[in-house]
Amino acid sequence: MRKWITEDWEFELLVTEGEARNCRLGIERGDTFVFQYGCPADFCPRAMIELFTWCEVIRCGGDFTKRGCPEPYRMELKCPCQCLTFVLTAKPINRDTSRDANGVYIGISKPPERDS
């Protein structure tokens, strides 16, 4: 694998409610997952399907206030099984935030050369 995109957002997912005995993967309150684009290790792929959509909202320039959240880059949501509650927080990385909180992408993304 040769990842070539410099990501410009990082996401933190904090489990605020739930018990390990109710989750197929044993995820529980206090667990934290940090990721940029891919599914974090040991995280539920079923829940990631929904989370990915909200991460894309941020990556495309939107924010969570359009969903009724009080903060643009922080939202609370339930897992698809309804056994856990998460807080998803988006944080800009590799962005110039000198002009505004969202910033402008400053990473370099160049596809790898083709193998001969």
Backbone as ProteinMPNN parsed JSONL, in Angstrom:
{"seq_chain_A": "MRKWITEDWEFELLVTEGEARNCRLGIERGDTFVFQYGCPADFCPRAMIELFTWCEVIRCGGDFTKRGCPEPYRMELKCPCQCLTFVLTAKPINRDTSRDANGVYIGISKPPERDS", "coords_chain_A": {"N_chain_A": [[0.855, -1.174, 0.0], [0.541, 2.203, -0.844], [0.034, 5.01, 0.365], [-0.867, 8.225, -0.659], [-2.162, 10.593, -0.269], [-2.226, 13.559, 1.591], [-3.793, 13.937, 4.463], [-6.304, 16.241, 5.626], [-7.983, 16.517, 7.752], [-8.613, 15.385, 11.043], [-10.19, 13.013, 13.103], [-11.825, 12.488, 16.184], [-13.282, 10.054, 18.138], [-15.21, 9.62, 20.824], [-16.443, 7.44, 23.2], [-19.261, 7.9, 24.999], [-21.384, 6.785, 26.35], [-22.37, 3.501, 27.265], [-21.915, -0.063, 27.58], [-19.467, -2.671, 27.655], [-20.483, -5.26, 27.589], [-22.761, -5.063, 26.093], [-22.019, -4.583, 23.524], [-20.951, -5.976, 20.514], [-18.23, -5.929, 19.864], [-17.12, -5.247, 22.245], [-16.761, -2.611, 22.898], [-16.757, 0.257, 24.992], [-17.918, 2.796, 27.351], [-15.752, 5.565, 27.58], [-13.806, 4.618, 25.858], [-11.698, 5.641, 23.199], [-11.236, 6.639, 19.867], [-9.078, 7.556, 17.297], [-8.767, 8.876, 14.109], [-8.098, 9.419, 10.595], [-8.808, 9.005, 7.75], [-9.312, 6.236, 7.163], [-10.927, 3.325, 8.657], [-10.758, 3.158, 12.142], [-8.558, 1.033, 14.067], [-9.883, -1.896, 15.572], [-12.459, -0.904, 15.688], [-15.998, -0.728, 15.156], [-17.162, -1.825, 12.065], [-19.733, -1.533, 11.101], [-20.783, 0.704, 12.458], [-18.983, 2.533, 11.477], [-19.771, 2.937, 8.874], [-21.893, 4.773, 9.016], [-20.596, 6.874, 10.366], [-18.635, 7.606, 8.512], [-20.03, 9.038, 6.581], [-20.656, 11.432, 7.978], [-18.089, 12.365, 8.455], [-17.309, 12.901, 5.853], [-18.963, 15.073, 5.305], [-17.673, 17.118, 6.718], [-15.137, 17.048, 5.444], [-15.867, 17.992, 2.954], [-16.381, 20.632, 3.341], [-18.576, 21.318, 4.879], [-20.47, 21.64, 7.974], [-21.49, 20.626, 11.302], [-23.537, 22.152, 12.341], [-25.602, 22.452, 10.6], [-27.033, 20.226, 11.008], [-28.194, 20.69, 13.35], [-26.554, 20.749, 15.539], [-24.838, 22.363, 18.25], [-22.156, 23.093, 17.952], [-19.807, 23.554, 15.283], [-17.96, 21.51, 14.578], [-18.409, 19.268, 16.105], [-20.314, 16.563, 17.225], [-22.961, 14.561, 18.619], [-23.847, 11.152, 18.516], [-25.632, 8.034, 18.068], [-24.682, 4.564, 17.998], [-25.378, 2.214, 15.312], [-26.616, -0.026, 16.485], [-27.715, 1.023, 18.709], [-26.612, 0.743, 21.226], [-24.472, 2.172, 22.135], [-23.246, 5.491, 22.713], [-21.722, 8.113, 21.008], [-19.314, 10.807, 20.797], [-18.37, 12.732, 18.198], [-15.62, 14.447, 17.046], [-14.21, 16.811, 14.936], [-11.062, 17.836, 13.698], [-9.043, 20.258, 12.21], [-6.15, 19.492, 10.322], [-2.899, 19.869, 8.861], [-3.533, 22.255, 7.621], [-3.768, 25.727, 6.897], [-4.608, 27.769, 9.33], [-4.59, 30.456, 9.849], [-6.23, 32.471, 8.876], [-8.916, 31.706, 9.208], [-10.949, 29.453, 11.21], [-11.384, 27.04, 9.88], [-9.503, 26.918, 7.812], [-7.065, 26.582, 5.099], [-6.182, 24.042, 2.871], [-2.939, 22.73, 3.079], [-1.395, 20.609, 2.504], [0.505, 18.231, 0.529], [-0.419, 16.379, -2.181], [0.367, 13.884, -4.196], [0.044, 11.536, -6.675], [1.551, 8.236, -6.564], [4.304, 7.18, -8.643], [3.847, 5.078, -11.493], [4.475, 1.577, -11.46], [6.946, -0.043, -13.424]], "CA_chain_A": [[0.0, 0.0, 0.0], [1.31, 3.44, -0.93], [-0.868, 6.147, 0.576], [-0.249, 9.424, -1.216], [-2.937, 11.783, 0.097], [-1.98, 14.17, 2.892], [-5.121, 14.229, 5.006], [-6.413, 17.572, 6.222], [-8.867, 16.46, 8.915], [-8.479, 14.256, 11.958], [-11.441, 12.826, 13.842], [-11.766, 11.768, 17.45], [-14.565, 9.478, 18.506], [-15.208, 9.28, 22.248], [-17.643, 6.721, 23.619], [-19.728, 8.57, 26.213], [-22.337, 5.909, 27.034], [-22.423, 2.128, 26.772], [-21.174, -1.083, 28.313], [-18.828, -3.67, 26.8], [-21.321, -6.464, 27.489], [-23.829, -4.821, 25.119], [-21.417, -4.331, 22.211], [-20.338, -7.173, 19.933], [-16.77, -5.778, 19.892], [-16.679, -4.921, 23.593], [-16.497, -1.176, 23.036], [-17.469, 0.762, 26.16], [-17.738, 4.201, 27.733], [-14.367, 5.944, 27.839], [-12.952, 4.255, 24.726], [-11.472, 6.727, 22.256], [-10.658, 6.242, 18.591], [-8.62, 8.7, 16.518], [-8.534, 8.438, 12.74], [-8.169, 10.467, 9.585], [-9.684, 8.574, 6.656], [-9.689, 4.839, 7.294], [-11.616, 2.861, 9.862], [-9.767, 2.933, 13.198], [-8.365, -0.349, 14.51], [-10.789, -2.442, 16.586], [-13.723, -0.182, 15.709], [-17.101, -1.416, 14.49], [-17.352, -1.403, 10.678], [-21.135, -1.148, 10.912], [-20.905, 2.092, 12.914], [-18.137, 3.368, 10.62], [-20.523, 3.283, 7.665], [-22.601, 6.022, 9.299], [-19.62, 7.916, 10.709], [-17.937, 8.043, 7.308], [-20.856, 10.069, 5.953], [-20.489, 12.691, 8.7], [-16.714, 12.821, 8.211], [-17.306, 13.474, 4.503], [-19.577, 16.406, 5.398], [-16.595, 18.027, 7.127], [-14.118, 17.094, 4.387], [-16.398, 18.727, 1.804], [-16.57, 22.038, 3.694], [-19.766, 21.541, 5.692], [-20.289, 21.545, 9.416], [-22.581, 19.924, 11.97], [-24.627, 23.041, 12.752], [-26.71, 22.216, 9.658], [-27.755, 19.079, 11.569], [-28.772, 21.136, 14.61], [-25.564, 20.69, 16.611], [-24.425, 23.71, 18.652], [-20.777, 23.358, 17.531], [-19.651, 23.149, 13.89], [-17.122, 20.336, 14.361], [-18.625, 18.304, 17.197], [-21.684, 16.069, 17.255], [-23.236, 13.335, 19.375], [-24.681, 10.221, 17.777], [-25.737, 6.661, 18.564], [-24.256, 3.53, 17.068], [-26.549, 1.617, 14.667], [-27.264, -0.977, 17.4], [-28.286, 1.833, 19.789], [-26.07, 0.358, 22.532], [-23.404, 3.112, 22.486], [-23.354, 6.879, 22.28], [-20.409, 8.659, 20.672], [-19.125, 12.203, 20.437], [-17.432, 12.837, 17.087], [-15.021, 15.776, 16.965], [-13.332, 16.995, 13.781], [-9.985, 18.801, 13.953], [-8.262, 20.479, 10.994], [-4.701, 19.255, 10.351], [-2.285, 20.197, 7.567], [-4.29, 23.375, 7.074], [-3.372, 27.046, 7.375], [-5.764, 28.323, 10.045], [-4.294, 31.831, 10.252], [-7.311, 33.374, 8.471], [-10.176, 31.267, 9.818], [-10.827, 28.194, 11.957], [-11.374, 25.916, 8.946], [-8.198, 26.938, 7.16], [-6.867, 26.214, 3.706], [-5.35, 22.853, 2.758], [-1.546, 23.019, 2.734], [-0.696, 19.352, 2.262], [0.89, 17.906, -0.843], [-0.951, 15.078, -2.566], [0.845, 13.54, -5.525], [-0.037, 10.089, -6.85], [2.834, 7.575, -6.77], [4.642, 6.805, -10.005], [3.461, 3.722, -11.858], [5.551, 0.597, -11.559], [7.182, -0.429, -14.819]], "C_chain_A": [[0.899, 1.234, 0.0], [0.362, 4.634, -0.847], [-0.168, 7.421, 0.116], [-1.018, 10.704, -0.893], [-2.488, 12.275, 1.474], [-3.334, 14.603, 3.429], [-5.141, 15.597, 5.675], [-7.425, 17.648, 7.357], [-8.553, 15.232, 9.73], [-9.751, 14.213, 12.791], [-11.17, 12.054, 15.115], [-13.175, 11.316, 17.783], [-14.459, 8.992, 19.938], [-16.53, 8.594, 22.58], [-18.076, 7.306, 24.965], [-20.745, 7.747, 26.995], [-22.257, 4.522, 26.418], [-21.531, 1.203, 27.58], [-20.642, -2.132, 27.344], [-19.724, -4.883, 26.594], [-22.456, -6.304, 26.483], [-23.326, -4.646, 23.694], [-20.708, -5.595, 21.722], [-18.813, -7.129, 19.991], [-16.236, -5.412, 21.274], [-16.308, -3.465, 23.796], [-17.342, -0.653, 24.194], [-17.15, 2.221, 26.429], [-16.278, 4.459, 28.091], [-13.416, 5.564, 26.719], [-12.871, 5.425, 23.759], [-10.805, 6.172, 21.014], [-10.289, 7.512, 17.837], [-8.273, 8.182, 15.131], [-8.601, 9.633, 11.8], [-9.113, 10.06, 8.46], [-10.192, 7.144, 6.846], [-10.42, 4.539, 8.582], [-10.578, 2.6, 10.947], [-9.72, 1.459, 13.627], [-9.336, -0.697, 15.625], [-12.103, -1.675, 16.702], [-14.749, -0.921, 14.854], [-17.282, -0.926, 13.047], [-18.791, -0.96, 10.393], [-21.358, 0.309, 11.333], [-20.099, 3.027, 12.012], [-18.859, 3.772, 9.348], [-21.258, 4.603, 7.868], [-21.621, 7.163, 9.581], [-18.923, 8.471, 9.473], [-18.713, 9.161, 6.613], [-20.655, 11.419, 6.636], [-19.076, 13.234, 8.55], [-16.609, 13.465, 6.831], [-17.954, 14.857, 4.48], [-18.503, 17.432, 5.742], [-15.557, 18.167, 6.022], [-14.561, 17.919, 3.184], [-16.739, 20.176, 2.137], [-17.809, 22.339, 4.519], [-19.438, 21.561, 7.174], [-21.555, 20.96, 10.03], [-23.707, 20.829, 12.439], [-25.832, 22.87, 11.831], [-27.576, 21.049, 10.122], [-28.391, 19.445, 12.918], [-27.818, 21.068, 15.786], [-25.125, 22.104, 16.975], [-23.012, 24.075, 18.189], [-20.564, 22.834, 16.113], [-18.882, 21.835, 13.681], [-17.249, 19.294, 15.473], [-20.095, 17.88, 17.181], [-21.781, 14.789, 18.07], [-24.122, 12.456, 18.508], [-24.648, 8.844, 18.41], [-25.16, 5.713, 17.522], [-25.509, 2.904, 16.45], [-27.305, 0.631, 15.559], [-27.957, -0.277, 18.563], [-27.735, 1.474, 21.171], [-24.963, 1.302, 23.008], [-23.778, 4.515, 22.016], [-21.935, 7.403, 22.107], [-20.468, 10.175, 20.595], [-18.026, 12.215, 19.382], [-16.937, 14.275, 17.018], [-14.057, 15.813, 15.788], [-12.31, 18.084, 14.098], [-9.197, 19.001, 12.66], [-6.775, 20.207, 11.244], [-4.163, 19.561, 8.963], [-3.074, 21.282, 6.845], [-3.754, 24.673, 7.677], [-4.596, 27.688, 8.016], [-5.534, 29.773, 10.48], [-5.426, 32.799, 9.901], [-8.664, 33.002, 9.058], [-9.975, 29.891, 10.441], [-10.741, 26.976, 11.043], [-10.04, 25.803, 8.212], [-8.223, 26.514, 5.707], [-5.892, 25.048, 3.67], [-3.931, 23.222, 2.333], [-0.737, 21.748, 2.493], [-0.344, 19.187, 0.798], [0.383, 16.503, -1.135], [-0.553, 14.806, -4.005], [0.788, 12.03, -5.675], [1.345, 9.471, -7.048], [3.044, 7.262, -8.245], [4.205, 5.372, -10.264], [4.689, 2.825, -11.884], [5.718, 0.184, -13.011], [6.875, -1.879, -15.048]], "O_chain_A": [[1.881, 1.305, 0.738], [-0.052, 5.189, -1.865], [0.989, 7.663, 0.463], [-0.554, 11.796, -1.222], [-2.385, 11.486, 2.414], [-3.947, 15.533, 2.906], [-4.135, 16.055, 6.217], [-7.696, 18.733, 7.871], [-8.261, 14.167, 9.186], [-10.316, 15.25, 13.139], [-10.395, 11.098, 15.132], [-14.129, 12.091, 17.717], [-13.707, 8.063, 20.234], [-17.603, 9.113, 22.274], [-17.343, 7.218, 25.95], [-20.946, 7.989, 28.185], [-22.095, 4.377, 25.206], [-20.538, 1.619, 28.176], [-21.282, -2.446, 26.34], [-19.715, -5.474, 25.514], [-23.051, -7.295, 26.061], [-24.123, -4.569, 22.759], [-19.943, -6.205, 22.47], [-18.168, -8.165, 20.147], [-15.025, -5.28, 21.453], [-15.618, -3.122, 24.756], [-18.491, -1.058, 24.367], [-16.246, 2.804, 25.829], [-15.651, 3.678, 28.808], [-12.324, 6.125, 26.627], [-13.862, 6.118, 23.528], [-9.91, 5.331, 21.102], [-11.092, 8.44, 17.746], [-7.574, 7.179, 14.988], [-9.089, 10.706, 12.157], [-10.128, 10.723, 8.246], [-11.387, 6.887, 6.701], [-10.52, 5.379, 9.476], [-9.606, 1.887, 10.699], [-10.72, 0.745, 13.554], [-9.582, 0.113, 16.518], [-12.79, -1.786, 17.717], [-14.387, -1.654, 13.934], [-17.53, 0.26, 12.827], [-19.024, -0.107, 9.536], [-22.044, 1.058, 10.638], [-20.484, 4.178, 11.806], [-18.59, 4.839, 8.798], [-21.245, 5.46, 6.984], [-21.798, 8.279, 9.093], [-18.651, 9.67, 9.395], [-18.119, 10.118, 6.116], [-20.5, 12.438, 5.963], [-18.887, 14.449, 8.52], [-15.903, 14.459, 6.658], [-17.532, 15.722, 3.712], [-18.434, 18.495, 5.124], [-15.141, 19.279, 5.697], [-13.727, 18.481, 2.474], [-17.322, 20.879, 1.312], [-18.071, 23.501, 4.83], [-18.274, 21.506, 7.569], [-22.572, 20.816, 9.352], [-24.738, 20.334, 12.894], [-26.965, 23.12, 12.244], [-28.716, 20.901, 9.682], [-29.044, 18.613, 13.548], [-28.226, 21.305, 16.923], [-25.045, 22.963, 16.098], [-22.704, 25.258, 18.049], [-21.086, 21.773, 15.769], [-19.132, 21.125, 12.706], [-16.316, 18.538, 15.742], [-20.998, 18.715, 17.131], [-20.816, 14.036, 18.194], [-25.036, 12.945, 17.844], [-23.751, 8.526, 19.191], [-25.148, 6.011, 16.328], [-26.598, 3.047, 17.006], [-28.516, 0.47, 15.405], [-28.7, -0.906, 19.317], [-28.322, 1.855, 22.184], [-24.558, 1.235, 24.169], [-24.524, 4.691, 21.053], [-21.063, 7.17, 22.944], [-21.527, 10.757, 20.359], [-16.904, 11.771, 19.627], [-17.734, 15.211, 16.94], [-13.191, 14.947, 15.659], [-12.641, 19.114, 14.684], [-8.729, 18.028, 12.068], [-6.217, 20.641, 12.251], [-4.912, 19.512, 7.987], [-3.257, 21.237, 5.628], [-3.337, 24.702, 8.835], [-5.52, 28.103, 7.316], [-6.212, 30.261, 11.384], [-5.574, 33.834, 10.551], [-9.469, 33.878, 9.371], [-8.95, 29.245, 10.223], [-10.097, 25.987, 11.39], [-9.521, 24.703, 8.022], [-9.262, 26.139, 5.163], [-4.879, 25.067, 4.369], [-3.737, 23.937, 1.349], [0.477, 21.812, 2.298], [-0.837, 19.918, -0.061], [0.713, 15.553, -0.424], [-1.078, 15.428, -4.928], [1.409, 11.309, -4.894], [2.223, 10.104, -7.633], [2.086, 7.1, -9.0], [4.196, 4.546, -9.351], [5.783, 3.24, -12.269], [4.737, 0.076, -13.746], [7.019, -2.371, -16.167]]}, "name": "protein", "num_of_chains": 1, "seq": "MRKWITEDWEFELLVTEGEARNCRLGIERGDTFVFQYGCPADFCPRAMIELFTWCEVIRCGGDFTKRGCPEPYRMELKCPCQCLTFVLTAKPINRDTSRDANGVYIGISKPPERDS"}
